[in-house]
């Protein structure tokens, strides 16, 4: 799946530290604001304990995890929509992402001054929201100008389109993001080509000091209060700890480290899974032979499309899919026992693949 999750935030919030913890590509980290003028692009594995559990029942030579594209976008500044900092370069990269991980600085460090002079994550959210809103209004106004010409030319749908664009514009002018506006599918189609910045789903990540890794701090509480009625997910990480964990190659050493600091799981694993969900992605599994593997598809895809994620020939020649639910495999212990218990179903072209399905694709090309 060619879907991208962008990491955004004000400069010196810990974006690149998070990127380095989860990506197969490493980027340079400095204490200087606006020290880079280009985005870092990488791929990360999506942690999935189900794949590891499947391997205890059906052994394979290797496990292949689902992956997700990650973009570390250079730090934003107040006035970015007018070209401050790296300005429009940042906003153009945001436009190409499908969902956003918004990193918030929730730690004190006198050696790393905040670009706004103080630590206030709620203000930081509002700064970035405002910059994105300004660019969205610009995009909408450009389209309104085109639609006005179409109205004068007598195009039937132009008047309705113009009214829809006005609805979006008014909502943003009230300092609201497009993602909070209730619209019909028809209204949504009017702005689909604009790739509006404030329409993208966001995951908020509070980056805290090591001492606050378990219980959080007052800054995290401020973010929780701000987001409580906004239908947005928030997670907390301690960037310094996460970067140290990421450097350990041995899984046992990682677990010991986590226990020492009072954590049950690395925070970045939670962030990756949450971002995967934010992109509306799910995983299905193929098992047996050389590899047990997780495959990525959009939620709601049908069995032939899922087969196409494996190989285009499988979609073209799709006959049926033999499906075992992950929970059934765990309960019965083997594919054979699932089949004997009637827990293997044969599904056709209209079957909607579910998260965690174990598929055997039958095809003929």
CSV table of C-alpha atoms in Angstrom, one decimal:
chain,number,residue,atom,x,y,z
A,1,UNK,CA,0.0,0.0,0.0
A,2,UNK,CA,1.5,3.3,-1.0
A,3,UNK,CA,0.1,5.2,1.9
A,4,UNK,CA,2.3,7.6,3.9
A,5,UNK,CA,2.1,8.8,7.5
A,6,UNK,CA,3.9,12.1,8.1
A,7,UNK,CA,5.5,13.1,11.4
A,8,UNK,CA,4.9,16.8,12.0
A,9,UNK,CA,5.5,19.3,14.9
A,10,UNK,CA,7.3,22.4,15.8
A,11,UNK,CA,11.1,22.4,15.5
A,12,UNK,CA,12.9,20.7,18.4
A,13,UNK,CA,9.9,18.7,19.5
A,14,UNK,CA,11.5,15.3,18.9
A,15,UNK,CA,10.1,14.4,15.5
A,16,UNK,CA,13.4,13.1,14.1
A,17,UNK,CA,14.1,11.2,17.2
A,18,UNK,CA,10.8,9.4,16.8
A,19,UNK,CA,11.5,8.8,13.1
A,20,UNK,CA,14.9,7.3,13.9
A,21,UNK,CA,13.3,4.9,16.4
A,22,UNK,CA,10.8,3.5,14.0
A,23,UNK,CA,12.3,3.8,10.5
A,24,UNK,CA,14.9,1.7,8.7
A,25,UNK,CA,16.4,5.0,7.6
A,26,UNK,CA,18.3,7.2,10.1
A,27,UNK,CA,18.3,11.0,10.0
A,28,UNK,CA,20.7,13.5,11.6
A,29,UNK,CA,19.5,15.2,14.8
A,30,UNK,CA,20.7,18.6,15.9
A,31,UNK,CA,19.8,21.2,18.5
A,32,UNK,CA,19.4,23.9,16.0
A,33,UNK,CA,16.0,25.1,14.7
A,34,UNK,CA,15.4,24.7,10.9
A,35,UNK,CA,18.6,22.7,10.5
A,36,UNK,CA,17.2,20.7,7.6
A,37,UNK,CA,15.1,21.8,4.6
A,38,UNK,CA,14.0,18.4,3.3
A,39,UNK,CA,11.9,15.5,4.6
A,40,UNK,CA,13.3,12.2,5.6
A,41,UNK,CA,11.5,9.2,4.1
A,42,UNK,CA,11.6,5.6,5.6
A,43,UNK,CA,9.8,2.4,6.0
A,44,UNK,CA,9.0,0.7,9.3
A,45,UNK,CA,7.8,-2.7,10.3
A,46,UNK,CA,4.4,-2.8,12.0
A,47,UNK,CA,4.7,-4.8,15.3
A,48,UNK,CA,2.2,-7.5,15.4
A,49,UNK,CA,2.2,-10.1,18.3
A,50,UNK,CA,-0.3,-12.2,16.3
A,51,UNK,CA,2.3,-13.0,13.7
A,52,UNK,CA,4.7,-14.1,16.4
A,53,UNK,CA,2.0,-16.2,18.0
A,54,UNK,CA,1.1,-17.8,14.7
A,55,UNK,CA,4.7,-19.0,14.4
A,56,UNK,CA,4.3,-21.0,17.6
A,57,UNK,CA,1.6,-23.1,15.8
A,58,UNK,CA,2.9,-23.0,12.2
A,59,UNK,CA,6.7,-22.8,12.0
A,60,UNK,CA,8.4,-20.9,9.2
A,61,UNK,CA,12.0,-20.0,8.4
A,62,UNK,CA,11.2,-16.3,8.8
A,63,UNK,CA,8.6,-13.8,9.8
A,64,UNK,CA,7.8,-10.9,7.4
A,65,UNK,CA,5.9,-8.0,9.0
A,66,UNK,CA,3.6,-5.6,7.4
A,67,UNK,CA,5.2,-2.2,6.6
A,68,UNK,CA,4.3,1.4,6.6
A,69,UNK,CA,5.9,4.4,4.9
A,70,UNK,CA,7.0,7.2,7.3
A,71,UNK,CA,7.9,10.8,6.4
A,72,UNK,CA,9.8,13.0,8.9
A,73,UNK,CA,8.7,16.5,7.8
A,74,UNK,CA,11.0,19.4,8.8
A,75,UNK,CA,9.9,21.5,11.8
A,76,UNK,CA,7.2,24.1,11.3
A,77,UNK,CA,7.2,27.6,12.7
A,78,UNK,CA,4.6,30.2,13.3
A,79,UNK,CA,4.1,31.9,9.9
A,80,UNK,CA,4.9,28.8,7.8
A,81,UNK,CA,1.9,29.5,5.6
A,82,UNK,CA,3.6,32.8,4.7
A,83,UNK,CA,7.0,31.2,4.2
A,84,UNK,CA,8.5,31.4,7.6
A,85,UNK,CA,11.0,28.7,8.6
A,86,UNK,CA,10.9,26.4,5.6
A,87,UNK,CA,7.3,27.3,5.1
A,88,UNK,CA,5.7,26.1,1.9
A,89,UNK,CA,8.2,23.2,1.6
A,90,UNK,CA,6.8,21.8,4.8
A,91,UNK,CA,3.2,22.3,3.8
A,92,UNK,CA,3.7,20.7,0.4
A,93,UNK,CA,5.1,17.5,2.0
A,94,UNK,CA,2.2,17.4,4.5
A,95,UNK,CA,-0.2,17.5,1.6
A,96,UNK,CA,1.3,14.3,0.2
A,97,UNK,CA,0.7,12.4,3.4
A,98,UNK,CA,-2.5,10.4,4.2
A,99,UNK,CA,-2.3,10.8,8.0
A,100,UNK,CA,-0.2,12.7,10.5
A,101,UNK,CA,1.7,11.9,13.7
A,102,UNK,CA,1.8,15.3,15.6
A,103,UNK,CA,4.7,15.3,18.0
A,104,UNK,CA,4.3,17.7,20.9
A,105,UNK,CA,7.1,18.9,23.1
A,106,UNK,CA,6.2,18.0,26.7
A,107,UNK,CA,9.6,18.1,28.2
A,108,UNK,CA,11.9,20.8,29.8
A,109,UNK,CA,15.5,21.1,28.6
A,110,UNK,CA,17.3,24.5,29.2
A,111,UNK,CA,19.9,23.5,26.7
A,112,UNK,CA,17.3,23.1,24.0
A,113,UNK,CA,15.2,26.3,24.0
A,114,UNK,CA,11.7,26.1,22.6
A,115,UNK,CA,11.2,28.1,19.4
A,116,UNK,CA,8.3,30.0,21.1
A,117,UNK,CA,10.2,30.6,24.3
A,118,UNK,CA,8.2,28.4,26.7
A,119,UNK,CA,6.7,24.9,26.9
A,120,UNK,CA,3.0,24.9,26.0
A,121,UNK,CA,1.9,21.9,23.9
A,122,UNK,CA,-1.7,23.2,23.5
A,123,UNK,CA,-0.4,26.4,22.1
A,124,UNK,CA,1.8,24.4,19.8
A,125,UNK,CA,-1.2,22.4,18.5
A,126,UNK,CA,-3.0,25.6,17.8
A,127,UNK,CA,0.0,27.1,16.0
A,128,UNK,CA,0.2,24.2,13.6
A,129,UNK,CA,-3.6,24.0,13.1
A,130,UNK,CA,-3.7,27.7,12.2
A,131,UNK,CA,-0.9,27.4,9.6
A,132,UNK,CA,-2.6,24.4,8.0
A,133,UNK,CA,-6.0,26.2,8.1
A,134,UNK,CA,-4.5,29.2,6.3
A,135,UNK,CA,-3.2,27.0,3.4
A,136,UNK,CA,-6.5,25.2,3.2
A,137,UNK,CA,-8.4,28.5,2.8
A,138,UNK,CA,-6.0,29.5,0.0
A,139,UNK,CA,-6.8,26.2,-1.8
A,140,UNK,CA,-10.5,26.6,-1.3
A,141,UNK,CA,-10.5,30.2,-2.6
A,142,UNK,CA,-8.6,29.2,-5.7
A,143,UNK,CA,-11.2,26.5,-6.5
A,144,UNK,CA,-14.0,29.0,-5.7
A,145,UNK,CA,-12.7,31.3,-8.3
A,146,UNK,CA,-12.7,28.5,-10.9
A,147,UNK,CA,-16.2,27.4,-9.9
A,148,UNK,CA,-17.4,31.1,-10.2
A,149,UNK,CA,-16.3,31.1,-13.9
A,150,UNK,CA,-18.2,27.8,-14.4
A,151,UNK,CA,-21.3,29.3,-12.9
A,152,UNK,CA,-21.2,32.2,-15.3
A,153,UNK,CA,-20.8,29.7,-18.1
A,154,UNK,CA,-24.0,28.0,-17.0
A,155,UNK,CA,-22.7,24.7,-15.7
A,156,UNK,CA,-25.5,23.1,-13.8
A,157,UNK,CA,-23.5,21.7,-10.8
A,158,UNK,CA,-21.4,24.8,-10.3
A,159,UNK,CA,-23.8,26.6,-8.0
A,160,UNK,CA,-24.0,23.6,-5.7
A,161,UNK,CA,-20.2,23.2,-5.7
A,162,UNK,CA,-19.8,26.8,-4.8
A,163,UNK,CA,-22.1,26.6,-1.9
A,164,UNK,CA,-20.2,23.5,-0.6
A,165,UNK,CA,-16.9,25.3,-0.9
A,166,UNK,CA,-18.4,28.2,1.1
A,167,UNK,CA,-19.4,25.7,3.8
A,168,UNK,CA,-15.9,24.5,4.1
A,169,UNK,CA,-14.4,27.9,4.1
A,170,UNK,CA,-16.7,29.2,6.8
A,171,UNK,CA,-15.9,26.2,9.0
A,172,UNK,CA,-12.1,26.8,8.7
A,173,UNK,CA,-12.5,30.6,9.2
A,174,UNK,CA,-14.0,29.6,12.6
A,175,UNK,CA,-10.6,28.0,13.4
A,176,UNK,CA,-12.0,24.5,12.9
A,177,UNK,CA,-10.2,21.7,11.0
A,178,UNK,CA,-12.0,20.1,8.0
A,179,UNK,CA,-11.8,16.8,9.8
A,180,UNK,CA,-14.5,18.0,12.2
A,181,UNK,CA,-17.0,19.1,9.6
A,182,UNK,CA,-19.9,16.8,8.9
A,183,UNK,CA,-20.5,16.5,5.2
A,184,UNK,CA,-22.2,14.2,2.7
A,185,UNK,CA,-20.2,12.0,0.3
A,186,UNK,CA,-21.2,14.4,-2.5
A,187,UNK,CA,-19.9,17.4,-0.6
A,188,UNK,CA,-16.7,15.5,0.3
A,189,UNK,CA,-16.2,14.8,-3.5
A,190,UNK,CA,-16.1,18.5,-4.2
A,191,UNK,CA,-12.9,19.1,-2.3
A,192,UNK,CA,-11.3,15.6,-2.8
A,193,UNK,CA,-8.8,16.9,-5.3
A,194,UNK,CA,-7.5,19.6,-3.0
A,195,UNK,CA,-5.9,17.2,-0.5
A,196,UNK,CA,-6.8,19.6,2.3
A,197,UNK,CA,-4.3,19.6,5.2
A,198,UNK,CA,-6.7,19.8,8.0
A,199,UNK,CA,-8.8,16.9,6.7
A,200,UNK,CA,-6.0,14.5,7.5
A,201,UNK,CA,-6.5,12.3,10.6
A,202,UNK,CA,-4.0,13.0,13.3
A,203,UNK,CA,-2.4,11.1,16.2
A,204,UNK,CA,-0.9,13.2,18.9
A,205,UNK,CA,2.3,12.0,20.6
A,206,UNK,CA,3.5,13.7,23.8
A,207,UNK,CA,7.3,13.6,24.0
A,208,UNK,CA,8.3,13.7,27.7
A,209,UNK,CA,11.5,13.5,29.8
A,210,UNK,CA,12.8,10.1,31.0
A,211,UNK,CA,11.4,10.7,34.6
A,212,UNK,CA,7.9,11.2,33.2
A,213,UNK,CA,7.9,8.1,30.9
A,214,UNK,CA,5.5,6.1,33.1
A,215,UNK,CA,3.1,8.6,34.7
A,216,UNK,CA,3.4,11.7,32.4
A,217,UNK,CA,3.4,15.3,33.6
A,218,UNK,CA,1.4,18.5,33.7
A,219,UNK,CA,2.0,19.1,30.0
A,220,UNK,CA,0.5,15.7,29.0
A,221,UNK,CA,-2.5,16.5,31.2
A,222,UNK,CA,-3.0,19.8,29.4
A,223,UNK,CA,-3.0,17.9,26.1
A,224,UNK,CA,-5.5,15.3,27.4
A,225,UNK,CA,-7.8,18.0,28.6
A,226,UNK,CA,-7.6,19.9,25.2
A,227,UNK,CA,-8.3,16.7,23.2
A,228,UNK,CA,-11.0,15.1,25.4
A,229,UNK,CA,-13.9,16.2,23.1
A,230,UNK,CA,-12.1,16.1,19.8
A,231,UNK,CA,-12.2,12.4,19.0
A,232,UNK,CA,-8.4,12.3,18.7
A,233,UNK,CA,-6.0,9.7,20.1
A,234,UNK,CA,-3.0,10.7,22.2
A,235,UNK,CA,0.0,8.6,23.2
A,236,UNK,CA,3.1,9.4,25.3
A,237,UNK,CA,6.7,8.5,24.7
A,238,UNK,CA,10.1,9.4,26.2
A,239,UNK,CA,12.1,10.1,23.1
A,240,UNK,CA,15.5,9.7,24.8
A,241,UNK,CA,14.6,6.3,26.3
A,242,UNK,CA,13.0,5.1,23.0
A,243,UNK,CA,16.2,6.0,21.1
A,244,UNK,CA,18.3,4.0,23.6
A,245,UNK,CA,15.9,1.0,23.3
A,246,UNK,CA,16.0,1.2,19.5
A,247,UNK,CA,19.8,0.8,19.6
A,248,UNK,CA,19.6,-2.6,21.3
A,249,UNK,CA,19.4,-5.4,18.8
A,250,UNK,CA,18.7,-8.2,21.3
A,251,UNK,CA,15.0,-8.5,22.2
A,252,UNK,CA,15.8,-9.8,25.7
A,253,UNK,CA,18.0,-6.8,26.4
A,254,UNK,CA,15.2,-4.5,25.3
A,255,UNK,CA,12.8,-6.2,27.7
A,256,UNK,CA,15.2,-5.9,30.6
A,257,UNK,CA,15.7,-2.2,29.7
A,258,UNK,CA,12.0,-1.6,29.6
A,259,UNK,CA,11.4,-3.3,32.9
A,260,UNK,CA,14.2,-1.2,34.5
A,261,UNK,CA,12.4,2.0,33.5
A,262,UNK,CA,8.9,0.7,34.4
A,263,UNK,CA,7.5,0.1,30.9
A,264,UNK,CA,5.8,-3.0,29.6
A,265,UNK,CA,6.4,-2.1,25.9
A,266,UNK,CA,8.3,0.4,23.9
A,267,UNK,CA,6.2,3.4,23.2
A,268,UNK,CA,7.1,3.6,19.5
A,269,UNK,CA,5.5,0.2,19.0
A,270,UNK,CA,2.2,1.7,20.2
A,271,UNK,CA,2.7,4.7,17.9
A,272,UNK,CA,3.3,2.5,14.9
A,273,UNK,CA,0.2,0.4,15.5
A,274,UNK,CA,-1.9,3.5,16.1
A,275,UNK,CA,-0.6,5.2,12.9
A,276,UNK,CA,-1.4,2.0,11.0
A,277,UNK,CA,-5.0,2.1,12.3
A,278,UNK,CA,-5.1,5.9,11.5
A,279,UNK,CA,-4.4,5.1,7.9
A,280,UNK,CA,-7.4,2.7,7.9
A,281,UNK,CA,-5.1,-0.3,7.3
A,282,UNK,CA,-5.5,-3.9,8.4
A,283,UNK,CA,-3.3,-7.0,8.1
A,284,UNK,CA,-4.1,-10.5,6.9
A,285,UNK,CA,-1.7,-13.4,7.1
A,286,UNK,CA,-0.3,-16.1,4.8
A,287,UNK,CA,1.4,-19.0,6.5
A,288,UNK,CA,3.4,-22.1,5.9
A,289,UNK,CA,6.5,-22.8,3.8
A,290,UNK,CA,9.5,-20.5,4.1
A,291,UNK,CA,7.7,-17.5,5.6
A,292,UNK,CA,4.8,-16.5,7.8
A,293,UNK,CA,3.8,-13.1,6.5
A,294,UNK,CA,1.5,-10.1,7.3
A,295,UNK,CA,0.1,-8.3,4.3
A,296,UNK,CA,-1.3,-4.7,4.3
A,297,UNK,CA,-4.6,-3.8,2.8
A,298,UNK,CA,-7.2,-1.0,3.3
A,299,UNK,CA,-10.1,-1.9,5.6
A,300,UNK,CA,-13.1,-3.0,3.5
A,301,UNK,CA,-11.1,-4.6,0.7
A,302,UNK,CA,-12.5,-7.8,-0.9
A,303,UNK,CA,-10.7,-11.1,-1.2
A,304,UNK,CA,-9.5,-10.6,-4.9
A,305,UNK,CA,-8.0,-7.2,-3.9
A,306,UNK,CA,-6.3,-8.8,-1.0
A,307,UNK,CA,-4.9,-11.5,-3.3
A,308,UNK,CA,-3.6,-8.7,-5.5
A,309,UNK,CA,-1.6,-7.4,-2.6
A,310,UNK,CA,0.4,-10.6,-2.8
A,311,UNK,CA,0.7,-10.7,-6.6
A,312,UNK,CA,-1.3,-9.3,-9.5
A,313,UNK,CA,-1.7,-12.8,-10.9
A,314,UNK,CA,-3.5,-14.0,-7.8
A,315,UNK,CA,-6.1,-11.2,-8.3
A,316,UNK,CA,-6.5,-11.8,-12.0
A,317,UNK,CA,-7.0,-15.5,-11.6
A,318,UNK,CA,-8.7,-15.5,-8.2
A,319,UNK,CA,-11.1,-18.5,-7.7
A,320,UNK,CA,-11.6,-18.5,-3.9
A,321,UNK,CA,-10.0,-17.9,-0.5
A,322,UNK,CA,-9.8,-20.4,2.3
A,323,UNK,CA,-10.1,-18.4,5.5
A,324,UNK,CA,-9.2,-19.2,9.1
A,325,UNK,CA,-9.7,-16.6,11.8
A,326,UNK,CA,-6.7,-15.9,13.9
A,327,UNK,CA,-8.6,-16.5,17.2
A,328,UNK,CA,-9.7,-19.9,15.9
A,329,UNK,CA,-6.2,-20.9,15.0
A,330,UNK,CA,-5.1,-20.0,18.6
A,331,UNK,CA,-8.1,-21.9,20.1
A,332,UNK,CA,-7.6,-25.1,18.1
A,333,UNK,CA,-3.9,-25.1,17.6
A,334,UNK,CA,-3.5,-26.0,13.9
A,335,UNK,CA,-5.0,-25.5,10.5
A,336,UNK,CA,-6.1,-29.2,10.4
A,337,UNK,CA,-8.0,-29.0,13.7
A,338,UNK,CA,-9.7,-25.8,12.5
A,339,UNK,CA,-10.8,-27.6,9.4
A,340,UNK,CA,-12.1,-30.6,11.4
A,341,UNK,CA,-14.0,-28.2,13.7
A,342,UNK,CA,-15.6,-26.4,10.7
A,343,UNK,CA,-13.6,-23.3,11.3
A,344,UNK,CA,-12.2,-23.1,7.8
A,345,UNK,CA,-14.5,-21.2,5.5
A,346,UNK,CA,-14.4,-21.0,1.7
A,347,UNK,CA,-15.1,-17.5,0.5
A,348,UNK,CA,-15.7,-16.0,-3.0
A,349,UNK,CA,-15.1,-12.7,-4.7
A,350,UNK,CA,-17.5,-10.7,-2.5
A,351,UNK,CA,-15.9,-11.7,0.8
A,352,UNK,CA,-14.6,-8.7,2.7
A,353,UNK,CA,-11.3,-9.6,4.3
A,354,UNK,CA,-11.1,-9.0,8.1
A,355,UNK,CA,-8.1,-7.9,10.2
A,356,UNK,CA,-6.2,-11.0,11.3
A,357,UNK,CA,-7.6,-13.4,8.7
A,358,UNK,CA,-5.3,-16.2,7.6
A,359,UNK,CA,-5.8,-16.8,3.9
A,360,UNK,CA,-5.0,-19.5,1.4
A,361,UNK,CA,-5.7,-18.1,-2.1
A,362,UNK,CA,-6.8,-20.5,-4.8
A,363,UNK,CA,-6.3,-19.1,-8.3
A,364,UNK,CA,-5.8,-20.1,-12.0
A,365,UNK,CA,-4.1,-18.0,-14.6
